[in-house]
């Protein structure tokens, strides 16, 4: 029979003069009393013309939103996956591509594309082999490529304020850090500067027209932070030590608090930063507002040991009061 004809009732004889209706794919001489084929076993023509509502998958009891299988499929859709990926990175703080590919059941290339897009959207910070959360501070002693991507606008604001303290012909010291790196890049309007630093990325970042001399101080190199640590002295050909001094030290720190002063995470770098401060006529601390109220392992100096705090936003009331009592001038952009 065709797909649209009802099955014959085996209890009925065909009406007089009417030829027996044949079932498609069966012999025409089949006796009327033979059971008819079920529509589900008919020719492919039936499946093309049948209503999708007759499918078992479309029964009212099967809800695509409620089954675990559907939820799993939703998790792997691009939009759903990216949302869950962003939430996971925010919670974990730091992740790798391999870890995410295993967790979400997709390829490493897919995860890389997702991370690139989320990084472009400002949701997270893309790193070599993974990502870190934008909403969290860089882990202590994190690599320079991570720090370069955090608080970029704030660092540029601080750099613009800091170069205002530098006069042509000054001798300045810059410790290692991404904020001081921003300062070095902003010196294109200055001339005849002498710069001493323990940062490997800073010397090539300084505009050539701005300086008459650039000196790298320190000894051992910390590859993680691209800085040197060691004595703040130079030796002559005869082996004599030459001590150095400067007009202004610009020191980037990891934390600022009313009780602990200015602190950082590494003892050797803290000692070198302290020595830079002691050899300078004036000292400016550089710290964005995410550093306020925090305390790290090693103290660089007390609040009163510096002349300026340069930041991107006003400090909280308690810290601001402590800075004022210590005689520190706070420089931040007018809102």
XYZ file of C-alpha atoms in Angstrom:
335
model
C 0.000 0.000 0.000
C 1.101 3.620 -0.325
C 2.182 5.762 2.609
C -1.082 7.671 2.713
C -3.486 4.725 2.499
C -4.794 3.085 5.664
C -3.862 -0.517 6.313
C -6.459 -3.076 5.210
C -8.573 -4.742 7.829
C -7.832 -8.462 7.475
C -11.376 -9.304 8.617
C -12.944 -7.550 5.606
C -13.180 -8.792 2.072
C -12.641 -6.224 -0.645
C -15.786 -4.759 -2.151
C -17.208 -6.463 -5.227
C -15.468 -5.543 -8.458
C -12.569 -3.796 -6.739
C -9.132 -5.186 -7.264
C -7.195 -6.103 -4.160
C -4.924 -3.295 -2.941
C -1.317 -4.460 -2.971
C 1.160 -3.620 -0.272
C 4.205 -1.863 -1.715
C 7.061 -4.294 -1.991
C 4.763 -7.370 -1.567
C 3.342 -9.742 -4.172
C -0.003 -8.669 -5.747
C -1.457 -12.139 -5.155
C -1.179 -11.966 -1.397
C -4.409 -13.184 0.217
C -6.647 -10.509 1.746
C -6.452 -12.197 5.129
C -2.674 -11.747 5.346
C -1.620 -9.171 7.960
C -0.734 -5.862 6.407
C 2.647 -4.181 6.793
C 3.041 -1.557 9.512
C 3.632 2.001 8.206
C 6.920 2.077 9.992
C 8.138 -0.735 7.757
C 6.958 0.818 4.510
C 9.120 2.226 1.747
C 11.393 5.273 2.116
C 8.556 7.349 0.668
C 6.804 7.053 4.004
C 9.696 8.462 5.990
C 9.948 11.468 3.706
C 6.259 12.351 3.966
C 5.658 11.467 7.588
C 5.214 14.224 10.144
C 8.120 14.888 12.512
C 5.567 14.920 15.316
C 5.227 11.163 14.989
C 8.872 10.642 15.918
C 9.491 9.147 19.382
C 11.978 11.959 20.043
C 9.174 14.530 19.817
C 6.969 13.056 22.496
C 5.873 15.515 25.201
C 7.901 13.629 27.804
C 11.243 14.285 26.087
C 12.380 17.814 26.980
C 15.706 18.816 25.372
C 16.414 21.316 28.131
C 16.062 18.891 31.001
C 18.088 15.858 29.978
C 21.715 15.469 31.046
C 22.605 14.730 27.440
C 21.185 18.082 26.316
C 22.998 19.915 29.066
C 26.231 18.260 27.979
C 25.592 19.336 24.377
C 24.874 22.879 25.529
C 28.162 22.919 27.403
C 29.990 22.242 24.142
C 28.221 24.913 22.114
C 30.604 27.834 21.447
C 28.660 30.457 23.426
C 27.927 28.167 26.363
C 31.452 26.826 26.447
C 33.016 30.289 26.432
C 30.793 31.433 29.293
C 31.711 28.394 31.377
C 35.358 28.712 30.386
C 35.446 32.356 31.515
C 33.825 31.421 34.824
C 36.298 28.600 35.362
C 39.335 30.800 34.659
C 37.962 33.461 37.000
C 37.605 30.880 39.773
C 40.901 29.071 39.155
C 42.965 32.223 38.612
C 45.477 30.570 36.286
C 44.933 27.719 33.796
C 46.617 25.919 30.906
C 45.305 25.062 27.447
C 45.778 21.339 28.111
C 43.812 21.529 31.347
C 40.914 23.345 29.665
C 40.845 21.027 26.635
C 40.540 18.017 28.943
C 37.898 19.640 31.123
C 35.682 20.803 28.260
C 36.248 17.867 25.955
C 37.392 19.874 22.932
C 40.658 20.256 21.056
C 43.546 22.437 22.180
C 43.135 24.568 19.049
C 39.502 25.249 19.965
C 40.521 26.298 23.481
C 43.225 28.592 22.088
C 40.683 30.317 19.843
C 38.266 30.695 22.757
C 40.986 32.143 24.994
C 42.110 34.559 22.265
C 38.539 35.815 21.871
C 37.985 36.150 25.623
C 41.308 37.991 25.909
C 40.260 40.399 23.146
C 37.002 40.958 25.030
C 38.937 41.819 28.191
C 37.560 38.872 30.156
C 40.928 37.282 30.866
C 44.630 37.685 30.146
C 46.150 35.393 27.538
C 49.525 33.921 28.435
C 51.903 31.491 26.796
C 50.229 28.095 27.120
C 47.151 29.303 28.960
C 45.483 32.284 30.620
C 45.019 34.087 33.925
C 41.996 35.837 35.331
C 41.710 39.553 34.649
C 39.803 40.027 37.906
C 42.641 38.817 40.095
C 46.005 40.314 40.806
C 48.986 38.861 39.053
C 50.396 36.050 41.177
C 53.440 37.020 43.200
C 56.530 36.867 40.993
C 54.472 36.161 37.893
C 56.209 36.402 34.548
C 56.650 39.742 32.865
C 54.370 38.810 29.952
C 51.501 38.383 32.430
C 52.202 41.673 34.192
C 52.427 43.576 30.914
C 48.771 42.762 30.225
C 47.419 43.787 33.621
C 46.250 47.343 34.451
C 47.725 48.690 31.200
C 45.727 51.923 31.213
C 46.550 52.575 34.865
C 50.265 52.139 34.210
C 50.132 54.612 31.328
C 48.395 57.142 33.586
C 51.053 56.693 36.277
C 53.848 56.997 33.705
C 52.431 60.274 32.381
C 52.439 61.719 35.908
C 55.892 60.353 36.713
C 57.666 61.908 33.726
C 56.382 65.269 34.919
C 58.835 65.022 37.833
C 61.810 64.433 35.525
C 63.759 67.429 34.255
C 66.103 67.461 31.293
C 69.642 66.571 32.349
C 68.490 64.512 35.375
C 70.071 61.306 36.524
C 67.291 58.850 37.374
C 67.013 55.309 38.665
C 64.275 52.921 37.556
C 63.821 49.566 39.224
C 62.538 46.561 37.310
C 58.794 46.460 36.681
C 56.143 46.953 34.044
C 55.108 50.325 35.485
C 58.664 51.664 35.282
C 58.852 50.197 31.782
C 55.876 52.403 30.894
C 57.811 55.372 32.309
C 60.837 54.558 30.137
C 58.650 54.491 27.035
C 57.157 57.881 27.925
C 60.476 59.777 27.930
C 60.362 60.817 24.255
C 60.124 64.555 25.122
C 63.139 64.517 27.475
C 66.791 65.137 26.695
C 70.230 64.468 28.225
C 69.049 61.982 30.834
C 71.301 59.483 32.569
C 69.395 56.329 33.468
C 70.455 53.502 35.777
C 68.229 50.448 36.051
C 68.199 46.792 37.034
C 65.590 45.955 34.390
C 66.590 44.119 31.222
C 63.619 45.383 29.125
C 64.043 49.066 30.058
C 67.266 50.068 28.212
C 65.988 49.196 24.706
C 62.611 50.805 25.515
C 64.051 54.258 26.256
C 63.915 56.658 23.280
C 67.467 57.142 22.069
C 66.984 60.910 21.801
C 66.162 61.151 25.529
C 69.432 59.904 27.028
C 73.116 60.543 27.107
C 73.821 57.318 28.998
C 72.042 54.151 30.155
C 73.539 51.823 32.771
C 72.476 48.355 33.880
C 73.255 47.734 37.550
C 73.213 44.576 39.614
C 74.688 41.165 38.983
C 72.615 37.966 38.885
C 69.636 37.877 36.517
C 66.186 36.763 37.643
C 64.759 35.317 34.441
C 61.204 35.240 35.761
C 61.014 39.010 36.248
C 63.763 39.997 33.778
C 65.626 41.932 36.473
C 69.099 41.884 37.988
C 69.924 41.793 41.677
C 73.177 42.758 43.322
C 75.293 45.683 44.423
C 74.420 49.157 43.180
C 78.044 49.982 42.354
C 80.445 49.962 39.419
C 84.074 48.939 39.362
C 86.895 50.757 37.617
C 89.522 48.980 35.538
C 91.733 49.023 38.621
C 89.084 47.224 40.701
C 87.946 50.231 42.725
C 84.255 50.599 43.481
C 82.425 53.669 42.252
C 79.260 54.504 44.108
C 76.425 56.160 42.240
C 73.706 58.643 43.140
C 70.849 60.266 41.303
C 68.343 63.112 41.291
C 65.216 60.973 41.322
C 64.434 57.301 41.930
C 61.217 55.938 40.443
C 60.401 52.714 42.261
C 57.494 50.415 41.386
C 56.300 48.280 44.316
C 53.899 45.379 44.748
C 51.944 46.662 47.741
C 51.293 49.767 49.844
C 49.766 49.751 53.315
C 49.567 52.130 56.254
C 51.338 49.768 58.659
C 53.877 47.962 56.438
C 54.762 50.808 54.105
C 55.983 49.787 50.634
C 56.600 46.071 50.148
C 57.517 43.550 47.474
C 57.704 39.774 47.207
C 61.440 39.166 46.745
C 64.086 39.856 49.384
C 66.945 40.531 46.973
C 64.864 42.964 44.918
C 63.616 44.678 48.075
C 67.211 45.287 49.155
C 68.136 46.698 45.772
C 65.091 48.979 45.694
C 65.935 50.216 49.185
C 69.466 51.029 48.090
C 68.162 52.935 45.059
C 66.007 55.023 47.386
C 68.942 55.755 49.703
C 71.096 57.036 46.821
C 68.480 59.446 45.446
C 67.766 63.067 46.285
C 64.059 62.406 45.832
C 62.031 59.194 45.683
C 58.735 58.500 43.931
C 56.859 55.254 44.553
C 54.741 53.984 41.651
C 51.727 51.805 42.489
C 48.313 51.411 40.889
C 45.246 51.352 43.105
C 45.018 47.537 43.168
C 48.137 47.549 45.370
C 46.529 49.563 48.180
C 45.954 47.883 51.524
C 48.138 44.893 50.665
C 51.288 43.661 52.328
C 53.950 41.470 50.732
C 56.922 39.572 52.153
C 59.759 42.106 52.126
C 59.608 45.776 53.102
C 61.299 48.230 50.767
C 60.933 51.205 53.105
C 58.528 52.987 55.409
C 55.884 55.429 54.173
C 57.919 58.426 55.377
C 61.052 57.433 53.442
C 59.721 58.697 50.110
C 58.602 62.025 48.679
C 55.822 61.013 46.279
C 53.282 58.278 45.730
C 52.143 58.241 42.097
C 48.985 56.274 41.417
C 45.899 56.123 39.195
C 43.205 56.804 41.817
C 42.889 58.295 45.309
C 43.954 55.898 48.086
C 41.367 54.820 50.670
C 40.853 57.201 53.577
C 43.039 55.384 56.125
C 46.000 55.053 53.785
C 45.603 58.603 52.576
C 45.698 59.875 56.144
C 48.802 57.811 56.922
C 50.563 59.135 53.802
C 49.679 62.711 54.712
C 51.024 62.200 58.237
C 54.239 60.806 56.745
C 54.666 63.889 54.556
C 54.162 62.021 51.251
C 52.722 63.951 48.314
C 50.132 61.885 46.455
C 49.904 62.351 42.693
C 46.905 60.974 40.823
C 44.831 62.173 37.846
C 41.944 64.538 38.475
C 38.618 62.784 38.023
